Amino acid sequence: MRKAKILIPRKEHFQIKSYMVNDLLGQGFSMGFMFSIVSIGTIILQSGINSLGTQIITAHTAARKLISLFCLPLSTLAASMATFVSQNKGAQNYERIIKGVRLSNICGIIYPIFLSILIYFTAENLVHLLSGSNTPAVLQNGAMYLKINIPFFIILSILLNLRNAIQGFGYKITPLFSSIIELIGKIVFTLFLVPTFKYLGVCFCEPIIWCLMASQLIYSYQKIIKPFKAQN
């Protein structure tokens, strides 16, 4: 009350502004639809994995749990980018946005390098820890999934950072389009590549899709940021 009166709510702060409501609804529906598409793609891919037998399912379940755990630093870093970019956009500090995105990408490159080294030596032990299985097929397939996917965390990190940065800029359709690429990619892999290459096809599914998504988002981000780079 004495030192920060600007933080005390006043009557005008409770007035509903239609443009702000529309913007929040647009962003909310866009992000909700995006996550729905991702989940649908995951379910479709899982149907292909289920046809490969119980040992593969056990291996994949353990490996996916580890992937989700190892991905937490990347997803947390990426989530902060949406707030960081939107705040600096409001302040019209575009140079700070460029530096922030670049720094987050550097962090997202360094972390997977060290993680890949760790996984190379401990993958089978980690799969055993999560699955409780000593079956060689379970341990080997789970380890293969980790060793193929985790080095591609470099691409995934750039993808997540740029997608959240673009959302922070206020763009709703561009991040959604990247999720549509993911859905189509998982459908193609499930129908054509998994039956042919079996679990190896599953292992390479997301890394290849991440590369396609990252390419689209890098192009979109460069297009968005280009006018502000010219100002600097």
Short mmCIF file of C-alpha atoms in Angstrom, two decimals:
data_model
loop_
_atom_site.label_atom_id
_atom_site.label_comp_id
_atom_site.label_asym_id
_atom_site.label_seq_id
_atom_site.Cartn_x
_atom_site.Cartn_y
_atom_site.Cartn_z
CA MET A 1 0.00 0.00 0.00
CA ARG A 2 2.82 2.42 0.82
CA LYS A 3 5.67 1.46 -1.52
CA ALA A 4 4.03 -0.12 -4.59
CA LYS A 5 0.67 1.55 -5.16
CA ILE A 6 0.82 0.60 -8.84
CA LEU A 7 0.10 -3.00 -7.76
CA ILE A 8 -3.15 -2.11 -5.98
CA PRO A 9 -6.17 -3.04 -8.21
CA ARG A 10 -8.57 -0.26 -9.11
CA LYS A 11 -12.09 -0.30 -10.52
CA GLU A 12 -10.98 0.18 -14.13
CA HIS A 13 -8.78 -2.90 -13.91
CA PHE A 14 -11.89 -5.11 -13.70
CA GLN A 15 -13.43 -3.86 -16.95
CA ILE A 16 -13.66 -6.57 -19.62
CA LYS A 17 -11.98 -5.57 -22.88
CA SER A 18 -13.30 -7.52 -25.85
CA TYR A 19 -10.07 -7.33 -27.90
CA MET A 20 -8.10 -8.85 -25.03
CA VAL A 21 -10.69 -11.62 -24.49
CA ASN A 22 -10.64 -12.45 -28.21
CA ASP A 23 -6.84 -12.59 -28.22
CA LEU A 24 -6.74 -14.88 -25.16
CA LEU A 25 -9.39 -17.18 -26.62
CA GLY A 26 -7.55 -17.31 -29.95
CA GLN A 27 -4.26 -18.21 -28.27
CA GLY A 28 -5.95 -20.71 -25.96
CA PHE A 29 -7.86 -22.56 -28.68
CA SER A 30 -4.78 -22.56 -30.92
CA MET A 31 -2.57 -24.11 -28.22
CA GLY A 32 -5.30 -26.55 -27.14
CA PHE A 33 -5.85 -27.69 -30.72
CA MET A 34 -2.09 -28.03 -31.19
CA PHE A 35 -1.71 -30.31 -28.15
CA SER A 36 -4.75 -32.31 -29.27
CA ILE A 37 -3.14 -32.95 -32.67
CA VAL A 38 0.09 -34.06 -30.97
CA SER A 39 -1.82 -36.48 -28.72
CA ILE A 40 -3.78 -37.92 -31.66
CA GLY A 41 -0.51 -38.53 -33.51
CA THR A 42 0.94 -40.29 -30.46
CA ILE A 43 -2.11 -42.58 -30.23
CA ILE A 44 -1.85 -43.44 -33.94
CA LEU A 45 1.84 -44.30 -33.59
CA GLN A 46 1.11 -46.37 -30.49
CA SER A 47 -1.28 -48.52 -32.52
CA GLY A 48 1.66 -49.41 -34.78
CA ILE A 49 3.88 -50.19 -31.79
CA ASN A 50 1.21 -52.47 -30.27
CA SER A 51 1.40 -54.72 -33.32
CA LEU A 52 5.10 -55.46 -32.66
CA GLY A 53 4.58 -57.64 -29.58
CA THR A 54 4.72 -57.41 -25.79
CA GLN A 55 8.52 -57.19 -25.51
CA ILE A 56 8.62 -54.16 -27.81
CA ILE A 57 5.74 -52.55 -25.90
CA THR A 58 7.60 -53.06 -22.61
CA ALA A 59 10.84 -51.66 -24.05
CA HIS A 60 9.09 -48.68 -25.61
CA THR A 61 7.09 -47.86 -22.47
CA ALA A 62 10.27 -47.75 -20.35
CA ALA A 63 12.19 -45.75 -22.97
CA ARG A 64 9.34 -43.23 -23.37
CA LYS A 65 9.25 -42.63 -19.62
CA LEU A 66 12.97 -41.88 -19.68
CA ILE A 67 12.56 -39.63 -22.73
CA SER A 68 9.82 -37.68 -20.94
CA LEU A 69 12.05 -37.28 -17.88
CA PHE A 70 15.11 -36.18 -19.87
CA CYS A 71 12.99 -33.80 -21.93
CA LEU A 72 11.80 -31.80 -18.90
CA PRO A 73 14.70 -29.27 -18.94
CA LEU A 74 14.08 -28.62 -22.65
CA SER A 75 10.32 -28.21 -22.32
CA THR A 76 10.75 -25.94 -19.28
CA LEU A 77 13.29 -23.79 -21.11
CA ALA A 78 11.00 -23.60 -24.14
CA ALA A 79 7.94 -22.71 -22.05
CA SER A 80 9.82 -19.73 -20.62
CA MET A 81 10.43 -18.46 -24.16
CA ALA A 82 6.75 -17.65 -24.73
CA THR A 83 6.68 -15.34 -21.69
CA PHE A 84 10.14 -13.93 -22.41
CA VAL A 85 9.32 -13.06 -26.02
CA SER A 86 5.87 -11.64 -25.30
CA GLN A 87 7.20 -9.40 -22.51
CA ASN A 88 10.04 -8.06 -24.63
CA LYS A 89 7.73 -7.62 -27.61
CA GLY A 90 5.54 -5.45 -25.39
CA ALA A 91 8.63 -3.45 -24.42
CA GLN A 92 9.68 -3.37 -28.11
CA ASN A 93 13.07 -4.75 -27.12
CA TYR A 94 13.54 -6.96 -30.16
CA GLU A 95 17.31 -7.17 -29.80
CA ARG A 96 16.81 -8.87 -26.44
CA ILE A 97 14.39 -11.34 -28.03
CA ILE A 98 16.98 -12.30 -30.65
CA LYS A 99 19.68 -12.76 -27.99
CA GLY A 100 17.33 -14.70 -25.71
CA VAL A 101 16.26 -17.14 -28.41
CA ARG A 102 19.89 -17.63 -29.48
CA LEU A 103 20.98 -18.31 -25.88
CA SER A 104 18.13 -20.77 -25.27
CA ASN A 105 19.11 -22.64 -28.44
CA ILE A 106 22.73 -22.82 -27.27
CA CYS A 107 21.58 -24.28 -23.92
CA GLY A 108 19.39 -26.72 -25.85
CA ILE A 109 22.42 -27.88 -27.84
CA ILE A 110 24.83 -28.30 -24.92
CA TYR A 111 22.47 -30.34 -22.73
CA PRO A 112 21.77 -33.12 -25.29
CA ILE A 113 25.49 -33.53 -26.01
CA PHE A 114 26.24 -34.42 -22.38
CA LEU A 115 23.04 -36.46 -22.13
CA SER A 116 23.93 -38.47 -25.25
CA ILE A 117 27.30 -39.40 -23.74
CA LEU A 118 25.57 -40.52 -20.52
CA ILE A 119 22.97 -42.58 -22.42
CA TYR A 120 25.60 -44.27 -24.58
CA PHE A 121 27.06 -45.96 -21.49
CA THR A 122 23.95 -46.42 -19.31
CA ALA A 123 20.97 -46.94 -21.65
CA GLU A 124 20.35 -50.64 -20.93
CA ASN A 125 20.74 -50.16 -17.18
CA LEU A 126 18.19 -47.33 -17.22
CA VAL A 127 15.71 -49.40 -19.23
CA HIS A 128 16.15 -52.24 -16.74
CA LEU A 129 15.57 -49.81 -13.85
CA LEU A 130 12.30 -48.55 -15.35
CA SER A 131 10.95 -51.82 -16.75
CA GLY A 132 12.26 -54.28 -14.16
CA SER A 133 12.96 -56.67 -17.04
CA ASN A 134 16.15 -58.64 -17.72
CA THR A 135 14.98 -59.83 -21.14
CA PRO A 136 17.68 -58.98 -23.70
CA ALA A 137 15.12 -57.96 -26.35
CA VAL A 138 13.52 -55.46 -23.96
CA LEU A 139 16.84 -53.96 -22.84
CA GLN A 140 18.34 -53.79 -26.34
CA ASN A 141 15.29 -52.25 -28.03
CA GLY A 142 14.72 -49.75 -25.22
CA ALA A 143 18.40 -48.76 -25.35
CA MET A 144 18.24 -48.43 -29.14
CA TYR A 145 15.30 -46.03 -28.87
CA LEU A 146 17.18 -43.87 -26.36
CA LYS A 147 20.45 -43.86 -28.32
CA ILE A 148 18.69 -42.81 -31.54
CA ASN A 149 16.30 -40.22 -30.09
CA ILE A 150 18.36 -38.37 -27.48
CA PRO A 151 21.03 -36.97 -29.87
CA PHE A 152 18.12 -35.47 -31.81
CA PHE A 153 17.15 -33.52 -28.68
CA ILE A 154 19.29 -30.79 -30.25
CA ILE A 155 16.72 -30.48 -33.04
CA LEU A 156 13.82 -30.90 -30.60
CA SER A 157 15.13 -28.10 -28.39
CA ILE A 158 15.38 -25.65 -31.30
CA LEU A 159 11.91 -26.74 -32.42
CA LEU A 160 10.34 -26.15 -28.99
CA ASN A 161 12.15 -22.84 -28.43
CA LEU A 162 11.11 -21.42 -31.78
CA ARG A 163 7.53 -22.66 -31.52
CA ASN A 164 7.10 -20.97 -28.14
CA ALA A 165 8.91 -17.84 -29.33
CA ILE A 166 6.54 -17.58 -32.30
CA GLN A 167 3.59 -18.01 -29.94
CA GLY A 168 5.07 -15.24 -27.80
CA PHE A 169 5.01 -12.99 -30.86
CA GLY A 170 1.26 -13.61 -31.06
CA TYR A 171 1.17 -15.92 -34.07
CA LYS A 172 -1.48 -18.63 -33.74
CA ILE A 173 -1.45 -20.60 -37.02
CA THR A 174 2.30 -21.11 -37.57
CA PRO A 175 2.88 -23.25 -34.41
CA LEU A 176 -0.31 -25.15 -35.25
CA PHE A 177 1.02 -25.97 -38.71
CA SER A 178 4.10 -27.63 -37.16
CA SER A 179 1.81 -29.94 -35.19
CA ILE A 180 -0.05 -30.87 -38.38
CA ILE A 181 3.33 -31.89 -39.88
CA GLU A 182 3.86 -34.11 -36.82
CA LEU A 183 0.42 -35.73 -37.19
CA ILE A 184 0.88 -36.44 -40.90
CA GLY A 185 4.39 -37.80 -40.27
CA LYS A 186 3.21 -40.22 -37.60
CA ILE A 187 0.37 -41.45 -39.83
CA VAL A 188 2.86 -42.11 -42.67
CA PHE A 189 5.27 -43.95 -40.37
CA THR A 190 2.50 -46.03 -38.80
CA LEU A 191 0.98 -47.08 -42.14
CA PHE A 192 4.11 -47.59 -44.26
CA LEU A 193 7.43 -47.59 -42.38
CA VAL A 194 6.71 -49.36 -39.08
CA PRO A 195 5.31 -52.48 -40.86
CA THR A 196 8.47 -52.57 -43.02
CA PHE A 197 11.23 -51.58 -40.61
CA LYS A 198 9.51 -52.73 -37.39
CA TYR A 199 10.82 -51.05 -34.20
CA LEU A 200 13.68 -49.34 -36.03
CA GLY A 201 11.01 -47.40 -37.91
CA VAL A 202 9.49 -46.33 -34.59
CA CYS A 203 12.92 -45.21 -33.31
CA PHE A 204 13.48 -42.93 -36.31
CA CYS A 205 9.90 -41.69 -36.53
CA GLU A 206 10.08 -38.69 -34.21
CA PRO A 207 13.68 -37.61 -35.05
CA ILE A 208 12.80 -37.34 -38.75
CA ILE A 209 9.54 -35.53 -37.96
CA TRP A 210 11.40 -33.16 -35.60
CA CYS A 211 13.76 -32.23 -38.45
CA LEU A 212 10.82 -31.42 -40.73
CA MET A 213 9.04 -29.40 -38.04
CA ALA A 214 12.22 -27.53 -37.09
CA SER A 215 12.84 -26.60 -40.74
CA GLN A 216 9.38 -25.06 -41.01
CA LEU A 217 9.73 -23.19 -37.70
CA ILE A 218 13.25 -21.89 -38.47
CA TYR A 219 11.96 -20.49 -41.77
CA SER A 220 8.92 -18.92 -40.06
CA TYR A 221 10.96 -17.44 -37.19
CA GLN A 222 13.54 -15.93 -39.55
CA LYS A 223 10.72 -14.39 -41.57
CA ILE A 224 9.13 -12.91 -38.43
CA ILE A 225 12.37 -11.58 -36.94
CA LYS A 226 13.93 -10.28 -40.19
CA PRO A 227 12.41 -6.74 -40.01
CA PHE A 228 13.68 -6.31 -36.45
CA LYS A 229 17.18 -7.54 -37.33
CA ALA A 230 17.28 -4.85 -40.03
CA GLN A 231 16.49 -2.19 -37.38
CA ASN A 232 19.51 -3.30 -35.33
#
